[in-house]
Coordinates of C-alpha atoms and ligand atoms in Angstrom, one line a residue:
V972 CA 84.2 -152.4 -112.8
A973 CA 81.9 -149.7 -114.4
F974 CA 83.8 -147.2 -116.7
S975 CA 87.1 -149.0 -116.4
P976 CA 89.0 -149.6 -119.7
Q977 CA 87.9 -153.2 -119.5
D978 CA 84.3 -152.3 -119.1
V979 CA 84.4 -150.0 -122.1
E980 CA 86.0 -152.7 -124.2
A981 CA 83.6 -155.3 -123.0
R982 CA 80.7 -153.1 -124.1
R983 CA 82.2 -152.5 -127.5
W984 CA 82.8 -156.3 -127.8
L985 CA 79.1 -157.0 -126.9
C986 CA 77.9 -154.6 -129.7
E987 CA 79.9 -156.6 -132.2
R988 CA 78.4 -160.0 -131.0
L989 CA 74.9 -158.5 -131.0
S990 CA 75.4 -157.3 -134.6
E991 CA 76.6 -160.7 -135.6
V992 CA 73.3 -162.3 -134.6
G993 CA 71.4 -159.7 -136.6
L994 CA 70.4 -157.1 -134.0
E995 CA 70.9 -153.4 -134.4
A996 CA 73.4 -152.7 -131.6
G997 CA 74.7 -149.5 -130.0
T998 CA 75.6 -147.8 -126.7
D999 CA 74.0 -144.8 -125.1
C1000 CA 75.8 -141.9 -123.2
Y1001 CA 76.0 -144.1 -120.0
G1002 CA 77.4 -147.1 -121.8
N1003 CA 74.1 -149.1 -121.7
V1004 CA 74.3 -151.6 -124.6
L1005 CA 71.1 -152.3 -126.5
G1006 CA 70.6 -154.8 -129.3
T1007 CA 67.3 -154.2 -131.1
W1008 CA 65.6 -156.9 -133.3
P1009 CA 64.9 -155.1 -136.6
G1010 CA 61.6 -154.9 -138.3
V1011 CA 59.3 -155.6 -135.4
Q1012 CA 57.0 -153.4 -133.3
R1013 CA 57.2 -155.6 -130.2
A1014 CA 59.9 -157.6 -128.4
A1015 CA 60.8 -159.3 -125.2
L1016 CA 63.8 -157.6 -123.5
I1017 CA 66.4 -159.9 -122.1
G1018 CA 69.6 -158.9 -120.2
S1019 CA 71.5 -158.0 -117.1
H1020 CA 74.7 -156.0 -116.5
T1021 CA 78.4 -156.6 -117.6
D1022 CA 80.0 -154.4 -114.9
T1023 CA 81.2 -156.1 -111.8
V1024 CA 82.6 -155.5 -108.3
P1025 CA 86.3 -155.1 -107.5
R1026 CA 87.9 -158.6 -107.8
G1027 CA 84.4 -159.9 -108.9
G1028 CA 83.8 -163.2 -110.6
W1029 CA 82.9 -163.9 -114.2
L1030 CA 79.1 -164.6 -113.9
D1031 CA 77.5 -161.7 -111.9
G1032 CA 75.8 -160.2 -114.3
A1033 CA 77.6 -161.2 -117.6
L1034 CA 75.7 -164.5 -117.5
G1035 CA 72.3 -162.8 -118.0
V1036 CA 73.6 -160.8 -120.9
I1037 CA 75.1 -163.8 -122.6
Y1038 CA 71.8 -165.7 -122.1
G1039 CA 70.1 -162.8 -123.9
L1040 CA 72.6 -162.9 -126.7
E1041 CA 72.1 -166.7 -127.0
A1042 CA 68.3 -166.4 -126.9
A1043 CA 68.3 -163.8 -129.7
R1044 CA 70.7 -165.9 -131.7
V1045 CA 68.8 -169.2 -131.6
I1046 CA 65.4 -167.6 -131.9
R1047 CA 66.5 -165.6 -135.0
E1048 CA 68.1 -168.7 -136.5
D1049 CA 64.9 -170.5 -136.0
R1050 CA 62.4 -167.8 -137.1
P1051 CA 64.0 -164.5 -138.3
D1052 CA 60.6 -163.4 -139.7
R1053 CA 58.6 -163.6 -136.4
S1054 CA 56.4 -160.6 -135.5
I1055 CA 57.6 -160.3 -131.8
G1056 CA 61.4 -160.2 -131.5
V1057 CA 64.1 -160.3 -128.8
D1058 CA 66.0 -157.2 -127.7
V1059 CA 69.1 -157.6 -125.6
I1060 CA 70.5 -155.2 -123.0
S1061 CA 73.5 -154.8 -120.8
F1062 CA 72.9 -152.1 -118.2
Q1063 CA 75.7 -149.8 -116.8
D1064 CA 76.9 -149.8 -113.2
E1065 CA 74.4 -152.1 -111.7
E1066 CA 77.0 -152.7 -108.9
G1067 CA 77.1 -149.1 -107.9
T1068 CA 80.8 -148.3 -108.4
Y1069 CA 79.4 -144.7 -108.9
L1070 CA 75.6 -145.1 -108.7
P1071 CA 73.8 -148.4 -108.1
C1072 CA 71.6 -149.4 -111.1
L1073 CA 72.6 -146.2 -113.0
G1074 CA 71.9 -147.8 -116.4
S1075 CA 68.5 -149.3 -115.5
K1076 CA 67.4 -146.2 -113.6
S1077 CA 68.2 -144.1 -116.6
F1078 CA 66.4 -146.6 -118.9
C1079 CA 63.3 -146.4 -116.8
G1080 CA 63.4 -142.6 -116.4
L1081 CA 64.0 -142.9 -112.7
L1082 CA 67.2 -140.8 -112.2
Q1083 CA 66.5 -137.9 -109.9
S1084 CA 67.7 -134.4 -110.7
G1085 CA 71.2 -133.9 -109.3
E1086 CA 71.8 -137.6 -108.8
I1087 CA 74.4 -137.9 -111.6
E1088 CA 76.2 -134.7 -110.3
A1089 CA 76.3 -136.0 -106.7
A1090 CA 77.5 -139.6 -107.5
R1091 CA 81.1 -140.5 -106.7
S1092 CA 83.1 -143.7 -106.4
V1093 CA 84.4 -144.6 -102.9
S1094 CA 87.8 -143.1 -104.0
G1095 CA 86.0 -139.8 -104.6
E1096 CA 86.0 -139.7 -108.4
P1097 CA 82.8 -138.0 -109.6
L1098 CA 80.6 -140.0 -112.0
S1099 CA 80.7 -137.0 -114.4
D1100 CA 84.6 -137.5 -114.7
A1101 CA 84.1 -141.3 -115.3
L1102 CA 81.5 -140.6 -118.0
G1103 CA 83.9 -138.1 -119.7
R1104 CA 86.8 -140.7 -119.5
A1105 CA 84.7 -143.5 -121.0
G1106 CA 83.5 -141.3 -123.8
F1107 CA 80.2 -143.1 -124.5
K1108 CA 77.9 -141.1 -126.8
G1109 CA 74.2 -141.1 -127.7
E1110 CA 70.8 -140.3 -126.3
P1111 CA 69.9 -142.4 -123.2
F1112 CA 68.0 -145.6 -124.2
R1113 CA 64.5 -145.7 -122.8
A1114 CA 62.1 -148.5 -121.9
R1115 CA 59.3 -148.7 -124.4
P1116 CA 56.2 -150.1 -122.9
D1117 CA 54.6 -150.0 -126.4
R1118 CA 57.4 -152.3 -127.7
H1119 CA 58.7 -154.3 -124.7
I1120 CA 56.3 -157.1 -123.7
A1121 CA 58.4 -158.0 -120.6
F1122 CA 62.0 -157.9 -119.2
L1123 CA 63.6 -161.3 -118.3
E1124 CA 66.9 -161.5 -116.4
A1125 CA 68.9 -164.6 -115.6
H1126 CA 71.5 -164.5 -112.8
I1127 CA 73.5 -166.8 -110.6
E1128 CA 71.9 -167.1 -107.2
Q1129 CA 74.9 -165.8 -105.3
G1130 CA 73.7 -167.8 -102.2
P1131 CA 73.5 -171.4 -101.1
R1132 CA 69.8 -172.3 -101.5
L1133 CA 69.8 -173.9 -105.0
I1134 CA 73.0 -175.7 -104.6
S1135 CA 72.2 -177.1 -101.2
S1136 CA 68.7 -178.3 -102.3
G1137 CA 70.0 -179.7 -105.6
T1138 CA 67.6 -177.5 -107.6
R1139 CA 68.9 -176.2 -110.9
V1140 CA 66.5 -173.2 -111.4
G1141 CA 65.1 -170.6 -109.0
V1142 CA 62.2 -168.3 -109.9
V1143 CA 62.5 -164.9 -108.1
T1144 CA 59.2 -163.6 -106.7
S1145 CA 60.6 -160.5 -104.8
F1146 CA 63.7 -158.4 -104.0
V1147 CA 64.8 -157.0 -100.7
G1148 CA 65.1 -153.2 -100.3
I1149 CA 68.6 -151.7 -100.0
R1150 CA 69.9 -148.7 -98.1
R1151 CA 73.5 -147.5 -98.6
M1152 CA 75.3 -144.6 -96.8
T1153 CA 78.7 -143.1 -96.4
V1154 CA 79.8 -141.9 -93.0
S1155 CA 82.7 -139.5 -92.7
A1156 CA 84.5 -138.1 -89.7
R1157 CA 87.0 -135.2 -89.5
G1158 CA 89.5 -134.9 -86.6
R1159 CA 93.0 -133.7 -86.4
A1160 CA 96.3 -135.4 -87.2
D1161 CA 98.9 -135.5 -84.4
H1162 CA 101.9 -137.4 -83.3
A1163 CA 100.7 -140.7 -82.0
G1164 CA 103.6 -141.1 -79.5
T1165 CA 103.6 -137.7 -78.0
T1166 CA 100.0 -136.5 -77.9
P1167 CA 98.3 -137.5 -74.6
M1168 CA 95.1 -139.5 -75.2
T1169 CA 93.0 -136.8 -73.7
M1170 CA 94.2 -134.2 -76.2
R1171 CA 93.6 -136.2 -79.3
R1172 CA 90.9 -135.6 -81.9
D1173 CA 91.0 -139.0 -83.4
A1174 CA 88.5 -139.2 -86.4
A1175 CA 88.6 -143.0 -86.5
A1176 CA 87.7 -143.6 -82.8
P1177 CA 83.9 -142.7 -83.1
L1178 CA 83.6 -144.7 -86.4
F1179 CA 85.1 -147.8 -84.7
R1180 CA 82.5 -147.4 -81.9
F1181 CA 79.8 -146.9 -84.6
A1182 CA 80.8 -150.1 -86.3
A1183 CA 80.5 -152.1 -83.1
W1184 CA 77.1 -150.4 -82.4
V1185 CA 75.9 -151.4 -85.8
S1186 CA 76.4 -155.1 -85.2
E1187 CA 74.7 -155.0 -81.8
H1188 CA 71.8 -152.7 -82.8
F1189 CA 70.9 -154.3 -86.1
A1190 CA 71.0 -157.8 -84.5
A1191 CA 68.6 -156.6 -81.8
A1192 CA 66.3 -154.2 -83.8
G1193 CA 66.5 -155.8 -87.3
G1194 CA 64.2 -158.7 -88.4
P1195 CA 65.2 -162.3 -88.9
D1196 CA 66.3 -161.7 -92.5
T1197 CA 67.9 -158.2 -92.0
V1198 CA 71.5 -158.2 -93.3
W1199 CA 74.1 -155.4 -92.9
N1200 CA 77.6 -154.8 -94.0
I1201 CA 80.4 -152.3 -93.4
G1202 CA 82.2 -152.9 -96.7
K1203 CA 84.8 -150.2 -96.7
F1204 CA 86.6 -148.5 -93.9
A1205 CA 89.4 -146.0 -94.6
V1206 CA 91.6 -144.0 -92.2
E1207 CA 93.6 -140.9 -93.2
P1208 CA 96.5 -140.3 -93.5
G1209 CA 96.9 -144.0 -92.7
A1210 CA 100.1 -144.3 -90.8
A1211 CA 100.9 -146.3 -87.6
N1212 CA 102.3 -143.2 -85.9
V1213 CA 99.8 -140.6 -86.9
V1214 CA 96.5 -140.0 -85.1
P1215 CA 93.8 -140.2 -87.9
S1216 CA 92.6 -136.9 -89.2
G1217 CA 89.9 -138.4 -91.3
A1218 CA 87.9 -141.7 -91.4
Q1219 CA 85.2 -142.9 -93.7
L1220 CA 83.1 -146.0 -93.9
T1221 CA 80.3 -147.3 -96.1
L1222 CA 77.3 -149.0 -94.4
E1223 CA 74.7 -151.0 -96.3
F1224 CA 71.7 -152.8 -95.0
R1225 CA 68.8 -154.8 -96.6
D1226 CA 65.4 -156.1 -95.7
S1227 CA 62.1 -156.6 -97.4
D1228 CA 60.2 -154.4 -94.9
P1229 CA 60.5 -150.7 -95.9
D1230 CA 59.3 -149.5 -92.5
L1231 CA 62.0 -151.5 -90.7
L1232 CA 64.6 -150.0 -93.1
D1233 CA 63.3 -146.5 -92.2
R1234 CA 63.5 -147.2 -88.5
L1235 CA 67.1 -148.6 -88.8
E1236 CA 68.2 -145.6 -90.9
A1237 CA 66.7 -143.1 -88.4
A1238 CA 68.5 -145.0 -85.5
V1239 CA 71.8 -144.7 -87.4
Y1240 CA 71.5 -140.9 -87.7
E1241 CA 70.5 -140.5 -84.1
H1242 CA 73.4 -142.7 -82.9
L1243 CA 75.9 -140.8 -85.1
Q1244 CA 74.7 -137.5 -83.6
Q1245 CA 75.2 -138.9 -80.1
L1246 CA 78.7 -140.0 -81.0
A1247 CA 79.6 -136.6 -82.5
R1248 CA 78.4 -134.9 -79.3
E1249 CA 80.3 -137.3 -77.0
T1250 CA 83.6 -137.2 -78.9
D1251 CA 83.5 -133.6 -80.3
I1252 CA 84.4 -135.0 -83.7
S1253 CA 82.4 -133.8 -86.7
I1254 CA 80.6 -136.7 -88.3
E1255 CA 78.6 -136.5 -91.5
A1256 CA 76.4 -139.2 -93.0
Q1257 CA 75.2 -139.2 -96.6
A1258 CA 72.6 -141.7 -98.0
T1259 CA 74.0 -142.9 -101.3
A1260 CA 71.2 -145.4 -102.2
R1261 CA 67.6 -146.1 -101.2
I1262 CA 66.3 -148.9 -103.4
P1263 CA 62.8 -150.0 -102.3
P1264 CA 61.8 -153.7 -102.1
A1265 CA 60.1 -154.9 -105.3
R1266 CA 58.2 -157.9 -106.8
T1267 CA 58.4 -159.6 -110.2
T1268 CA 55.2 -160.2 -112.3
E1269 CA 53.4 -163.4 -111.5
T1270 CA 52.5 -164.2 -115.1
V1271 CA 56.1 -163.9 -116.2
S1272 CA 57.3 -165.9 -113.3
D1273 CA 54.8 -168.6 -114.3
V1274 CA 56.3 -168.7 -117.8
I1275 CA 59.8 -169.3 -116.4
A1276 CA 58.5 -172.0 -114.0
V1277 CA 56.7 -173.8 -116.8
A1278 CA 59.9 -173.7 -118.9
A1279 CA 61.9 -175.2 -116.0
R1280 CA 59.3 -178.0 -115.5
D1281 CA 59.3 -178.7 -119.3
N1282 CA 63.0 -179.3 -118.9
G1283 CA 62.4 -181.7 -115.9
C1284 CA 63.2 -179.2 -113.0
E1285 CA 60.7 -178.2 -110.3
P1286 CA 62.0 -174.7 -109.6
L1287 CA 62.4 -173.1 -106.2
L1288 CA 60.4 -169.9 -105.7
M1289 CA 62.6 -167.4 -103.9
Q1290 CA 63.3 -163.9 -102.6
S1291 CA 66.4 -162.2 -103.9
G1292 CA 68.7 -160.8 -101.2
A1293 CA 70.8 -159.2 -104.0
G1294 CA 69.8 -156.1 -105.9
H1295 CA 69.2 -156.5 -109.6
D1296 CA 68.3 -154.3 -112.6
C1297 CA 65.1 -156.4 -112.8
M1298 CA 63.8 -154.6 -109.7
I1299 CA 64.1 -151.3 -111.4
L1300 CA 62.6 -152.5 -114.7
G1301 CA 59.4 -153.6 -112.8
K1302 CA 58.4 -149.9 -112.7
S1303 CA 58.2 -149.9 -116.5
M1304 CA 57.1 -153.3 -117.7
P1305 CA 56.2 -156.9 -116.6
T1306 CA 59.4 -158.6 -115.3
G1307 CA 60.6 -162.1 -114.5
M1308 CA 63.9 -163.3 -113.1
M1309 CA 65.5 -166.7 -112.8
F1310 CA 68.5 -168.0 -110.8
I1311 CA 70.9 -170.8 -111.4
P1312 CA 73.1 -172.4 -108.7
S1313 CA 76.3 -170.8 -107.4
I1314 CA 79.0 -173.3 -106.3
G1315 CA 79.4 -173.0 -102.6
G1316 CA 76.9 -170.1 -102.7
R1317 CA 79.9 -167.9 -103.4
S1318 CA 79.8 -164.6 -105.3
H1319 CA 81.2 -161.0 -105.3
D1320 CA 84.6 -162.7 -105.4
I1321 CA 86.8 -164.0 -108.1
D1322 CA 86.1 -167.6 -106.9
E1323 CA 82.4 -167.3 -107.9
D1324 CA 81.6 -170.2 -110.3
T1325 CA 78.8 -172.4 -111.6
D1326 CA 79.0 -175.9 -113.0
E1327 CA 79.0 -175.6 -116.8
R1328 CA 76.1 -178.1 -117.1
D1329 CA 74.0 -175.8 -114.9
I1330 CA 75.0 -172.8 -117.0
V1331 CA 73.9 -174.6 -120.2
F1332 CA 70.7 -176.0 -118.6
G1333 CA 69.7 -172.6 -117.3
C1334 CA 70.2 -171.1 -120.8
Q1335 CA 67.9 -173.8 -122.2
V1336 CA 65.3 -172.9 -119.7
M1337 CA 65.7 -169.2 -120.4
V1338 CA 65.4 -169.7 -124.2
N1339 CA 62.3 -171.9 -123.7
A1340 CA 60.8 -169.2 -121.4
V1341 CA 61.4 -166.5 -124.0
E1342 CA 59.9 -168.7 -126.7
R1343 CA 56.8 -169.2 -124.5
L1344 CA 56.6 -165.5 -123.8
L1345 CA 56.7 -164.7 -127.6
M1346 CA 53.7 -167.0 -128.1
T1347 CA 51.5 -165.3 -125.5
Ligands
GLV2746 C1 74.4 -156.4 -106.4 O1 75.1 -157.3 -106.6 C2 74.0 -156.0 -105.1 O2 73.1 -156.7 -104.6 O3 74.5 -155.1 -104.5
MN2747 MN1 76.6 -158.1 -108.0
MN2748 MN1 74.4 -158.8 -110.6

């Protein structure tokens, strides 16, 4: 996960690999890793993220970074003197351990003032502490529209569509919007055997009711593709015989319609206020991420699709239900994204995997797409 000792080591490791293929490599103060093709004014930018989720698998997002490394390696080996090069990037904290898409937002100049100071992990560690611990140095890397002709990201699909249709490459046309919030309740700890039910100020009780309401309300008021998740629920002090004095949950929901996301978010706040009134428990909700829906660039998608066809695969055009750095990069330059199949559609778990032949095939398509892009 972002800023863990393993993350820091992986980013140093990546700098060495990028240097080996002839790129000028370094990290910035957030831990973004950038390999720059020397001696050129223009370059395609290829990459993804090397941080992951707790107990995450080995492919989400390292795959896209290694494809970038491999594209740079073979294209340099083939024509080191070319006028348009290949830069490779690994963004920091795409998964939002502290701040979703921290690295790509910084890269595109989209961090709001106060965002770094406010960001915390679910265990409450401030991002500023994690930055200090990790010790990355250097000015933030910035997107360079004068240099970067396009950003290309490869990723596992993390869902079942490619594997179940027997298609080896997906071309992403759009991304869903994402809302994330933390809901905290404060009550009073008491003896759970001796305190009458009517006298308790149980902080967890309204949040359990809230969780049940979320499933019902989102199913009724959401669209056919709306998804939602309560991914963390913590109760304090967390003992069988103590009435909870505190409770906290994270709610995330996604859809491609920003107006629907607004309506769902407003309904959440309204319902929480009602629960607080009914239970006399203080409840606070804090939005921790609002990522708008986004689209990729048609001309870049076409280049990926042609590369897939050249390799004998008719690609599936698809919407991404997952968030990716690519949706942030779209604010700064043309973007394209390709998916390869996930076995069983599984991801965000250590069981995530892809057939090695599909990994190699996808890399071939990516390298051919980059070669095509450099010719345009
Ligand atoms: C990233 O994996 C996300 O969609 O949250
Ligand atoms: Mn992920
Ligand atoms: Mn990812």
